[in-house]
Amino acid sequence: MIKYVVFDFDGTLVDSKDVAISAINQLAEKHKFKKILEKDIQYLRSLSIPERCNYLGLPMYKIPFLAVDFYSLYRHAMKNVVLFDGIKELLNELNNKGYHLAIISSNSEKNIKEFLENNQINTIEEVLCSDNLFGKDRIIKKFLKTNKLETAEVIYIGDELRDIIACKKSDIKVIWVGWGYDIIENARQESPDHMVNSPNEILKIV
């Protein structure tokens, strides 16, 4: 029986694409890698993260060193980050039905909590963040242990291939959403438990 519904943040709860691209492009100018152009966006969505970095000429090892600047640029543009349509209603309905809600993200905890406060969202009980793009499985396992949860008591909702992989490593069910960063062909590579195109479908599954 599901007790906790855990969400990714960017691309799942919020539309932050323009803010993220702007931050990346500012870093690209400073650190001399390729900027993301409008014509590149759909193609980049079809690539894995290592492939995206290769396309932009950004070595993977540099990502942790750029993260602090990225989070700072993101925070200064927070007013342009918005909830996807239907998400606030989904959170309220899940909360009303007695589910515990949490966020596990690769964004910064400070950014996420500031967004939740600014948007009067008080249904999220926990926010956990990984400083490693591919470290969500470790955070999920820590979350399960801390809250004394069985894997069957948690379902995760995310928009990227790496979310699905992290959930498979953690042995929890995962719902992939079609309005985020990765295209459906990416998601299908790892066969998520569910694939949805609207927040209302999440409510039905849970």
XYZ file of C-alpha atoms in Angstrom:
206
model
C 0.000 0.000 0.000
C 1.413 3.380 -1.011
C 2.089 5.802 1.845
C 4.473 8.293 0.218
C 4.258 9.922 -3.205
C 7.668 11.354 -4.077
C 8.196 13.871 -6.858
C 11.083 15.096 -8.921
C 11.046 18.902 -9.110
C 12.242 20.370 -12.420
C 10.291 19.103 -15.406
C 7.824 17.253 -13.182
C 6.282 19.749 -10.759
C 7.598 22.919 -12.351
C 8.326 24.249 -15.802
C 11.831 25.632 -15.398
C 13.139 24.949 -18.919
C 13.691 28.590 -19.885
C 15.331 29.403 -16.557
C 17.624 26.371 -16.772
C 18.625 27.129 -20.372
C 19.322 30.768 -19.511
C 21.524 29.703 -16.579
C 23.384 27.156 -18.696
C 23.965 29.707 -21.445
C 25.365 32.217 -18.971
C 27.739 29.530 -17.722
C 28.591 28.605 -21.319
C 29.678 32.168 -22.015
C 31.838 32.223 -18.898
C 33.357 28.745 -19.278
C 33.582 28.586 -23.069
C 31.292 25.730 -23.997
C 28.471 25.765 -26.566
C 25.257 27.622 -25.780
C 21.850 25.960 -26.161
C 20.008 27.451 -29.118
C 16.254 27.223 -29.671
C 16.809 24.941 -32.663
C 18.832 22.533 -30.483
C 16.271 21.978 -27.731
C 14.222 19.142 -29.227
C 17.360 17.303 -30.335
C 18.940 17.672 -26.887
C 15.786 16.237 -25.291
C 16.424 13.036 -27.221
C 19.950 12.637 -25.815
C 21.235 11.221 -22.544
C 22.969 13.620 -20.157
C 26.484 12.460 -21.187
C 25.485 12.894 -24.847
C 24.142 16.394 -24.143
C 27.388 17.351 -22.427
C 29.391 15.988 -25.340
C 27.260 17.975 -27.814
C 27.804 21.186 -25.844
C 31.501 20.536 -25.310
C 31.048 20.435 -21.545
C 33.137 17.727 -19.834
C 31.033 15.745 -17.339
C 33.629 16.155 -14.609
C 33.058 19.918 -14.618
C 29.355 19.700 -13.742
C 29.818 19.526 -9.926
C 32.078 22.597 -10.078
C 29.460 24.579 -12.026
C 26.534 23.509 -9.838
C 26.822 26.283 -7.244
C 26.818 28.986 -9.934
C 23.931 27.260 -11.716
C 21.819 27.137 -8.537
C 22.552 30.819 -7.877
C 21.538 31.878 -11.402
C 18.424 29.715 -11.123
C 17.460 31.289 -7.803
C 17.749 34.815 -9.193
C 15.288 33.870 -11.966
C 12.889 32.027 -9.650
C 9.973 34.289 -10.552
C 9.990 32.690 -14.000
C 9.646 29.124 -12.635
C 6.000 28.054 -12.659
C 3.967 25.016 -11.668
C 2.679 22.929 -14.537
C -1.090 23.119 -15.011
C -2.948 20.811 -12.650
C -0.007 20.157 -10.310
C -1.209 22.223 -7.346
C -4.613 20.531 -7.554
C -2.884 17.134 -7.707
C -0.804 17.868 -4.606
C -3.850 19.080 -2.692
C -5.907 16.044 -3.677
C -3.173 13.576 -2.724
C -2.741 15.374 0.591
C -6.503 15.303 1.216
C -6.494 11.565 0.593
C -3.875 11.089 3.305
C -0.727 10.485 1.266
C 2.587 11.875 2.491
C 4.319 13.993 -0.142
C 8.039 14.575 -0.667
C 10.486 15.871 -3.264
C 13.760 14.217 -4.235
C 15.639 16.362 -6.740
C 19.010 17.310 -8.189
C 18.203 20.985 -7.709
C 19.241 22.695 -4.474
C 17.150 22.355 -1.332
C 17.281 26.130 -0.857
C 15.838 26.788 -4.328
C 13.037 24.267 -3.919
C 12.006 25.416 -0.453
C 12.029 29.033 -1.577
C 9.774 28.146 -4.525
C 7.352 26.216 -2.298
C 7.164 29.110 0.154
C 6.701 31.727 -2.587
C 3.864 29.696 -4.097
C 2.119 28.863 -0.798
C 2.610 25.112 -1.224
C 2.497 23.528 2.233
C 1.627 19.953 1.283
C 5.252 18.829 0.793
C 6.611 17.290 3.994
C 10.206 16.599 2.968
C 12.707 17.937 0.423
C 15.847 15.913 -0.235
C 18.478 16.831 -2.797
C 21.416 15.089 -4.419
C 24.501 17.019 -5.510
C 25.172 14.206 -7.992
C 23.093 14.101 -11.192
C 23.189 10.323 -11.031
C 22.918 9.938 -7.250
C 19.154 9.887 -6.747
C 19.101 6.171 -5.946
C 21.278 6.788 -2.878
C 18.965 9.575 -1.709
C 15.904 7.375 -2.282
C 17.439 4.529 -0.274
C 18.333 6.937 2.546
C 14.765 8.297 2.446
C 13.332 4.770 2.748
C 15.612 3.910 5.661
C 15.025 7.184 7.538
C 11.249 6.853 7.276
C 11.266 3.075 7.901
C 9.427 2.459 4.644
C 9.101 -0.677 2.549
C 9.774 -0.190 -1.152
C 6.122 -0.998 -1.932
C 5.020 1.958 0.210
C 6.624 4.563 -2.067
C 6.026 5.644 -5.653
C 8.241 8.166 -7.466
C 7.192 10.560 -10.209
C 9.777 11.974 -12.609
C 10.388 13.074 -16.165
C 13.873 11.815 -17.019
C 15.525 8.538 -17.916
C 17.820 8.870 -14.901
C 14.761 9.067 -12.612
C 13.568 5.708 -13.919
C 17.013 4.164 -13.536
C 17.323 5.465 -9.947
C 13.941 3.968 -9.044
C 14.856 0.625 -10.593
C 18.062 0.591 -8.513
C 15.989 1.398 -5.421
C 13.277 -1.156 -6.259
C 10.415 1.348 -6.109
C 7.644 1.968 -8.620
C 8.034 4.939 -10.951
C 5.631 7.053 -12.993
C 7.174 8.865 -15.968
C 5.525 12.148 -16.997
C 5.430 13.276 -20.607
C 5.612 17.043 -20.064
C 9.208 17.264 -18.838
C 12.744 17.195 -20.182
C 13.118 13.732 -21.743
C 11.155 12.487 -24.734
C 9.102 9.289 -24.552
C 11.643 7.253 -26.528
C 14.188 7.873 -23.760
C 11.770 6.731 -21.079
C 10.838 3.570 -22.944
C 14.460 2.409 -22.811
C 13.986 1.583 -19.110
C 10.283 0.625 -19.100
C 8.816 2.717 -16.267
C 5.886 1.184 -14.381
C 3.537 3.875 -15.693
C 3.651 6.637 -18.309
C 1.276 9.604 -18.107
C 0.503 12.801 -19.983
C -1.565 14.653 -17.369
C -1.471 15.144 -13.578
C -4.965 13.675 -13.337
C -3.610 10.338 -14.573
C -1.188 10.284 -11.644
C -4.052 10.571 -9.198
C -5.823 7.625 -10.813
C -2.698 5.447 -10.667
C -1.907 6.248 -7.032
